Every structure is written in structure tokens, then in C-alpha cells.
Tab-separated table of C-alpha atoms in Angstrom:
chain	number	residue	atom	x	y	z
A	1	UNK	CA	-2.049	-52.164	31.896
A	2	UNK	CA	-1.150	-51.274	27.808
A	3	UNK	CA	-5.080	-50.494	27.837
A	4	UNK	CA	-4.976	-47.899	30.666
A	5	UNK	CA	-1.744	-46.597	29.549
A	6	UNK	CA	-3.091	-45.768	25.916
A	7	UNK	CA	-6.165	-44.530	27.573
A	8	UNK	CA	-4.283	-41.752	29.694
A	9	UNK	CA	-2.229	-40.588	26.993
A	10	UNK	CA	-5.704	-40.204	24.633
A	11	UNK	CA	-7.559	-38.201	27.452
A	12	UNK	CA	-3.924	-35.856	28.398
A	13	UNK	CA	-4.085	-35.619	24.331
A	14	UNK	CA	-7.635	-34.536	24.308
A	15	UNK	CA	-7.415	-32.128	27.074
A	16	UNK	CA	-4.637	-30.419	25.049
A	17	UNK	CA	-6.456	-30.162	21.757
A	18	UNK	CA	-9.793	-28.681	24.279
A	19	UNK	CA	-7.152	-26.296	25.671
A	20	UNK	CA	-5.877	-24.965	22.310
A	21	UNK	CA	-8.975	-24.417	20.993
A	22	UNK	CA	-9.855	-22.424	23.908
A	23	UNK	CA	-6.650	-20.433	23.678
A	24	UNK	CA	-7.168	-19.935	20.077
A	25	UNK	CA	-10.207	-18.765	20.695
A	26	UNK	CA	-10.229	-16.329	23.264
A	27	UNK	CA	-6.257	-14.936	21.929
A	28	UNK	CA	-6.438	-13.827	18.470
A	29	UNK	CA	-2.813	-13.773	17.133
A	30	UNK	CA	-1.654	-11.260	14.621
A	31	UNK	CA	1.259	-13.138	13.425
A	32	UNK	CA	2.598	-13.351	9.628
A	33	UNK	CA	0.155	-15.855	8.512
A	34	UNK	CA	-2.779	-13.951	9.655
A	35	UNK	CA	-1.393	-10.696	8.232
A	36	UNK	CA	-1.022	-12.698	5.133
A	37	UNK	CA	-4.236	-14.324	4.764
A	38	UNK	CA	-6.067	-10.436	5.704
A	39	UNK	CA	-3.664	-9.043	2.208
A	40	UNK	CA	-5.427	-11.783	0.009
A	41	UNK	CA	-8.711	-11.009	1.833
A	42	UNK	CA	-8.347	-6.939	1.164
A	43	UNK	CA	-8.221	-8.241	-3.139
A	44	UNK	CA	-10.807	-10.766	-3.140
A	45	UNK	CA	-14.686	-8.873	-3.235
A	46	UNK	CA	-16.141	-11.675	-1.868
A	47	UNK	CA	-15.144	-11.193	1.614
A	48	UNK	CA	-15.778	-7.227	1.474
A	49	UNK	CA	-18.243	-5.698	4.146
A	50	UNK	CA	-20.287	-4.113	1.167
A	51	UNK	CA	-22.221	-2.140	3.826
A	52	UNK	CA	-19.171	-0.498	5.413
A	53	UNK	CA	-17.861	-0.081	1.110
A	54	UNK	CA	-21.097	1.643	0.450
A	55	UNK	CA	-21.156	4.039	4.214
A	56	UNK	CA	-18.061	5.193	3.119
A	57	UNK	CA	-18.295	6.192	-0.535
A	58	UNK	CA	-21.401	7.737	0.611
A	59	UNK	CA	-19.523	9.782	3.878
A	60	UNK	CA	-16.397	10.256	1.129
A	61	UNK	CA	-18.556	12.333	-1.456
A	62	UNK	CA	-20.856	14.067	1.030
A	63	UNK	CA	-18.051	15.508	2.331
A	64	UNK	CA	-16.178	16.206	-0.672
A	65	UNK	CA	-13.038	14.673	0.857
A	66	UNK	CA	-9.856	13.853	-1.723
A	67	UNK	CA	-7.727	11.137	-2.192
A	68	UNK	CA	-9.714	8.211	-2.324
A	69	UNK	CA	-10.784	5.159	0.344
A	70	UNK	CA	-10.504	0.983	0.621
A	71	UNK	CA	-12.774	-1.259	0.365
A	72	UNK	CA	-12.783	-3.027	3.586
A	73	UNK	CA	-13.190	-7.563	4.323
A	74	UNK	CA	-15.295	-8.399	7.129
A	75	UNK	CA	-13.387	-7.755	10.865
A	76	UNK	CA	-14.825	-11.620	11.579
A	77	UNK	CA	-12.619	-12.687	9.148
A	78	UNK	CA	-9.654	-12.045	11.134
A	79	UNK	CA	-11.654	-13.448	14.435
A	80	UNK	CA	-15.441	-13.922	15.770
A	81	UNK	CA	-16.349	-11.146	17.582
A	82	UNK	CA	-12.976	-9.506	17.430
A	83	UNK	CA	-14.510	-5.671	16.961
A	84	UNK	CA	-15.894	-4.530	19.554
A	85	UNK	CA	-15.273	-0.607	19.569
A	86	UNK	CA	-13.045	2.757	19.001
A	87	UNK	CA	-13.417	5.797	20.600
A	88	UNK	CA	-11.133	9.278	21.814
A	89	UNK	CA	-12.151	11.864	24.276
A	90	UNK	CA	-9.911	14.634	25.619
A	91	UNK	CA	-11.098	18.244	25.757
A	92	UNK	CA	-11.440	20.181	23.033
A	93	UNK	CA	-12.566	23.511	24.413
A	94	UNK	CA	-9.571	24.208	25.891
A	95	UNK	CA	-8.258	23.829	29.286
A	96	UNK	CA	-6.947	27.003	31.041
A	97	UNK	CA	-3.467	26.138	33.656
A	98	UNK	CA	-0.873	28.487	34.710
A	99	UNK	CA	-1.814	31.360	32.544
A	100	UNK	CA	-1.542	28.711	29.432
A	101	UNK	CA	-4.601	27.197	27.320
A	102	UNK	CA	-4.753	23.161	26.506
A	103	UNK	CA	-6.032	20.998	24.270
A	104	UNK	CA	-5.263	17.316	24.437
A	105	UNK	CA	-7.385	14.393	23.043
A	106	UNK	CA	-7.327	10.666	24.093
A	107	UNK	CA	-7.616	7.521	21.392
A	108	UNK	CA	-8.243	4.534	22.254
A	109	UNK	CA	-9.914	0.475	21.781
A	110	UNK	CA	-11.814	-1.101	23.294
A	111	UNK	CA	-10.958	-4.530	24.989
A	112	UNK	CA	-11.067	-7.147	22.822
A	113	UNK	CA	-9.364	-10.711	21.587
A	114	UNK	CA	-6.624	-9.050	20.173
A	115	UNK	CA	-5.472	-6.804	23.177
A	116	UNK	CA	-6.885	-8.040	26.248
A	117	UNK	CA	-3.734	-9.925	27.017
A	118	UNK	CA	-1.610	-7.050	27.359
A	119	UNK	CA	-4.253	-4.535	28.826
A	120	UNK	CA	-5.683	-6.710	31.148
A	121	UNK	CA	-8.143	-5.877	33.305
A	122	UNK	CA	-8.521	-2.358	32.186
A	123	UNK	CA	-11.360	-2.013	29.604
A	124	UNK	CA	-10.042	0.695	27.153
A	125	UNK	CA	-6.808	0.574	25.502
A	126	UNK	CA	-5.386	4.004	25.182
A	127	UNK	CA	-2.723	3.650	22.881
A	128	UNK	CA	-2.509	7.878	21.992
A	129	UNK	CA	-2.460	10.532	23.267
A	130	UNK	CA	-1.535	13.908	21.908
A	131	UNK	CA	-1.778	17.633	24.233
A	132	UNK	CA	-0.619	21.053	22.416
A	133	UNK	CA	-0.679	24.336	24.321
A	134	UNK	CA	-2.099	26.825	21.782
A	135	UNK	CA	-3.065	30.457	21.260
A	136	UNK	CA	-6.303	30.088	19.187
A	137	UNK	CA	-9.751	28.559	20.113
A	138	UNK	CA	-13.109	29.074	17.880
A	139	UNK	CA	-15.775	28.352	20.503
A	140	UNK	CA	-18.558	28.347	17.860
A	141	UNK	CA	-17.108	26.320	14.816
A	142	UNK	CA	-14.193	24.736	16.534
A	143	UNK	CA	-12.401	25.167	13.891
A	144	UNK	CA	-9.189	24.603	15.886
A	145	UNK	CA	-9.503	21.257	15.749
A	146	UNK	CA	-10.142	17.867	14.109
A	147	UNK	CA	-10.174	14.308	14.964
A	148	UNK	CA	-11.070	10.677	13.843
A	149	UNK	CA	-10.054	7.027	14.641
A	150	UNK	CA	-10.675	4.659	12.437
A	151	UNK	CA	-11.087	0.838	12.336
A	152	UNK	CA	-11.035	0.119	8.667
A	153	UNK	CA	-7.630	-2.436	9.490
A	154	UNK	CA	-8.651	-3.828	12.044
A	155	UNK	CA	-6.759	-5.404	13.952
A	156	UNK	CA	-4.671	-2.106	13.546
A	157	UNK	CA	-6.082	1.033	14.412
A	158	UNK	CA	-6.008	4.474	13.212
A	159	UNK	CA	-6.005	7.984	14.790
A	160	UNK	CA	-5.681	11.282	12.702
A	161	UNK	CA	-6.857	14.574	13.057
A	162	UNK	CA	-5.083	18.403	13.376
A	163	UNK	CA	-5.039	21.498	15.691
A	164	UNK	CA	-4.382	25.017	14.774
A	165	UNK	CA	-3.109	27.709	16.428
A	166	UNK	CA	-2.834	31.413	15.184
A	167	UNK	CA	0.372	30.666	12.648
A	168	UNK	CA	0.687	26.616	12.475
A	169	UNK	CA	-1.227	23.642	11.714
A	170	UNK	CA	-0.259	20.581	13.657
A	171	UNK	CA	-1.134	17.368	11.703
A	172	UNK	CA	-1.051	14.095	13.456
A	173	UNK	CA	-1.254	10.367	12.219
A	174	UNK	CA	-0.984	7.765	15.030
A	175	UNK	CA	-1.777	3.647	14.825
A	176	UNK	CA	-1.272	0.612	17.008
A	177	UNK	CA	-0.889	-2.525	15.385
A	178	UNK	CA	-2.782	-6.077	16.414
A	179	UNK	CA	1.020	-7.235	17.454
A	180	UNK	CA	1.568	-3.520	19.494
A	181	UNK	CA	3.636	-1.735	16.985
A	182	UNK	CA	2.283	2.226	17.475
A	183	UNK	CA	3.820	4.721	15.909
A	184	UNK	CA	2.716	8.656	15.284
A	185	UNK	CA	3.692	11.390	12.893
A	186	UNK	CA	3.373	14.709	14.078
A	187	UNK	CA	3.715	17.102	11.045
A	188	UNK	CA	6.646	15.295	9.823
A	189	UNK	CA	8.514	13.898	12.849
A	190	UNK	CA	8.371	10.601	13.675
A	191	UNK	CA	7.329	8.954	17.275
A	192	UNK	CA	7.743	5.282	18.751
A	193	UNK	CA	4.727	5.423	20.959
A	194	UNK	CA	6.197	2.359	22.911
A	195	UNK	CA	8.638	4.739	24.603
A	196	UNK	CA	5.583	6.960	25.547
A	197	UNK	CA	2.229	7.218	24.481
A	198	UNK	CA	1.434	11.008	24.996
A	199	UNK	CA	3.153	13.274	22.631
A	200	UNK	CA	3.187	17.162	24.035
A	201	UNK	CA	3.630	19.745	21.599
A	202	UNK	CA	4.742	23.426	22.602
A	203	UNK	CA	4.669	25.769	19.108
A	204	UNK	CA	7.039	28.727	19.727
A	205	UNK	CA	6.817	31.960	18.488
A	206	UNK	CA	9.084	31.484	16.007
A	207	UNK	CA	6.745	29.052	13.973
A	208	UNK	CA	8.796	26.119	15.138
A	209	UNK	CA	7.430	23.163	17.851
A	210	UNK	CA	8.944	21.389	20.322
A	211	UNK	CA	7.624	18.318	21.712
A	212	UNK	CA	8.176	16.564	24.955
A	213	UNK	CA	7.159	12.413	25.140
A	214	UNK	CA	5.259	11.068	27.995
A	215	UNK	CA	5.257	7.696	28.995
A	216	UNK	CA	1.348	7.134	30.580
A	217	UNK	CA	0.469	3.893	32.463
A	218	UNK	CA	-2.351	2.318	31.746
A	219	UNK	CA	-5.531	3.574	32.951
A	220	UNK	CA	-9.218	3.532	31.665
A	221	UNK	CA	-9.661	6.416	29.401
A	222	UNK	CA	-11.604	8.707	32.585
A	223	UNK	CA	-8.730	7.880	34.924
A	224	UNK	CA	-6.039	8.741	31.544
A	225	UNK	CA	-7.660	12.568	31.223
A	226	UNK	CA	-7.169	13.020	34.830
A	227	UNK	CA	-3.908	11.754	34.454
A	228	UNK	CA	-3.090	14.111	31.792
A	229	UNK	CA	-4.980	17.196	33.266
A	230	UNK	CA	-2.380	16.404	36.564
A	231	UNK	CA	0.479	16.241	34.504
A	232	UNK	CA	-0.165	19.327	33.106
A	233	UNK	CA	-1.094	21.668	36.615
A	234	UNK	CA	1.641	19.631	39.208
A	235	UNK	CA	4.518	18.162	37.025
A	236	UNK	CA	7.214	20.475	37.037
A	237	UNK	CA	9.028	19.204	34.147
A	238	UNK	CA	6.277	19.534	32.104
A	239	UNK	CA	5.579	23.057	33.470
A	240	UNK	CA	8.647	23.908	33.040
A	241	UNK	CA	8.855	22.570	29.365
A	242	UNK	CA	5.604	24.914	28.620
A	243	UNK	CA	6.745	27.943	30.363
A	244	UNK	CA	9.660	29.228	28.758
A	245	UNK	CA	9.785	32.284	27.139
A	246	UNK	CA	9.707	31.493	23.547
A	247	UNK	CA	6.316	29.439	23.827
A	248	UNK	CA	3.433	30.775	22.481
């Protein structure tokens, strides 16, 4: 009877080391120690993605950029197979509502082992968003507008980019973290993106902005633009926020 006894308690112990393993796996955790262990990673060459070093010293002086870029450790290093994609989309062009002209663009991750438990069954995570109403388009150069997302810490991401209208540039920084701290800076205003992902910015003719923030649910990143496009022809608080007299 001691025999069988011991025996149970080894398999239940065995089935909880398989289980953690499998959890461990599959959940990547972005806790202190892993946040520590990426720092000493970031100093120490040997665990550099040389390739990645070398693509972006190369993009860095083609482009005669300033300032100055990181070298980068290996994403495995912070979990197999934990990359698996960035991306935005939005429209660019310009989207023509109620006498008013659009631009918004989407940013977002793909599903992976750090975010699939909080996005679920939904394969992009679209942690940004950012819409302006402006006055200025250049269909040929596009000009108007720039945009990049960036996975160079992963498991944070980066999104960055501008639009111009006729007087202003709007600059914008957003991230999301591996543990779901997202914040953005628009110009020099500060958002918590976990009160609302989509940041709305009206410029007024004045020079000044105004900005209105959206809280989006969350939707693959077609079903998000629709979302958005909806908001801005049949919401009326967001009509009426883009309407007013002063707005460009």
C-alpha cells in the first residue's frame, strides 16, 4: 500500500512537471527576470543577430537617416519561435466623409507566444491606431505621410511615423510592451492606449489639435478598418467632434 501510494504521488508529480513545460512553452512570460536577462543580452555581441546589425547599418546610411541604431540579440533568445510578424494598414490616400478628408493607419502583431493569451482567437493584435482629418494630400509622392513598425525589442513593439497637413506636422510614437503596457506620443502629448487604442486628431485652424480617444474592441485588422471607416461616417460623437467650425 506505501508502494502504490509513492507511486501516485510520482506520476501526479510528473504530470505537473509535463504540464509546466507545456505552459512554459506555449506562454512566454515577460516578467522582470526575462526583461533582465534580454538587458545583459542587448551588451553581450555574442548573442547579436549580425544579419539584422548589418540590414540596418546598411538601410541607416542608404537613407541618410540621423541619430544612430542598436544592435539587436536574437528574438529566440527571449522564446523559440516567438516572432512571427508586424504589419499596419489603414488608408493613406485619403478617405472622403461628410465633406471632410481622412487618413488613419492601423499597427499591429501578429499572434504569437507572447500575446495569444490575451488576443485569443483573433490573429492580429492591433494595439494602434491613429486617424487625423487633414487638408493636404500629395497623390504622387505622398508626401503627407510616413509610417514604420518596428520589431527590433521584441517582445515590445514599435510604431512611428508622421502626417502633414498644410501648416502642422503631426509626429507619433506608439509601443506595446510583451506584459501590455502601450503607450503613444502624439507631438508631445502623452496617451495610455489601455484606455483606448485609436487616437483621433482634429488640427484647427488656429495651428492647435485636438484629439478625441477611442476605445476599439478587438477585431482582425480587415474587420478594425471597417470599424474605423464606421466610426467615422455613423458615430455622431465623433462627427460631431470633426465638424465644428474651427477644424480644418
Amino acid at each position: 500500500m506505501k508502494y502504490q501510494t509513492t507511486a501516485k504521488k510520482s506520476i501526479i508529480l510528473i504530470l505537473m512537471l509535463i504540464c509546466f513545460k507545456t505552459i512554459g512553452y506555449s506562454q512566454c512570460k515577460w516578467d522582470i527576470k526575462a526583461k533582465k536577462k534580454n538587458e545583459i543580452h542587448r551588451r553581450d555581441s555574442t548573442t547579436w543577430d549580425n544579419k539584422l546589425f548589418k540590414m540596418d547599418l546598411n538601410f541607416f546610411k542608404e537613407h541618410k537617416l540621423s541619430g544612430g541604431i542598436f544592435p539587436v540579440p536574437k528574438y529566440n533568445l527571449v522564446g523559440e519561435n516567438s516572432f512571427i510578424g508586424l504589419g499596419y494598414d489603414g488608408n493613406f490616400k485619403g478617405l472622403t466623409i461628410n465633406n471632410k478628408r481622412f487618413l488613419y493607419n492601423c499597427f499591429y502583431a501578429t499572434k504569437n507566444k507572447f500575446n495569444k493569451t490575451f488576443i485569443k482567437d483573433v490573429e492580429q493584435d492591433v494595439f494602434f491606431i491613429i486617424a487625423i482629418s487633414t487638408d493636404f494630400i500629395d497623390p504622387e509622392k505622398f508626401s503627407h505621410f510616413r509610417s514604420l513598425i518596428s520589431s527590433r525589442n521584441h517582445p515590445n513593439y514599435l510604431a512611428k511615423g508622421y502626417y502633414k497637413t498644410k501648416e502642422n506636422t503631426i509626429d507619433f510614437n506608439a509601443f506595446i510592451s510583451g506584459d501590455r503596457d502601450a503607450y503613444a506620443i502624439v507631438n508631445e502629448r502623452i496617451f495610455d492606449l489601455t484606455i483606448g487604442e485609436m487616437i483621433f486628431i482634429v488640427p484647427q485652424k488656429d495651428g492647435s489639435l485636438r484629439s478625441m480617444q477611442i476605445e476599439i474592441p478587438l477585431l482582425p485588422i480587415q474587420e478594425t478598418k471597417n470599424y474605423v471607416e464606421k466610426l467615422l461616417r455613423e458615430n455622431q460623437s465623433v462627427i460631431d467632434f470633426y465638424s465644428c467650425k474651427s477644424c480644418i
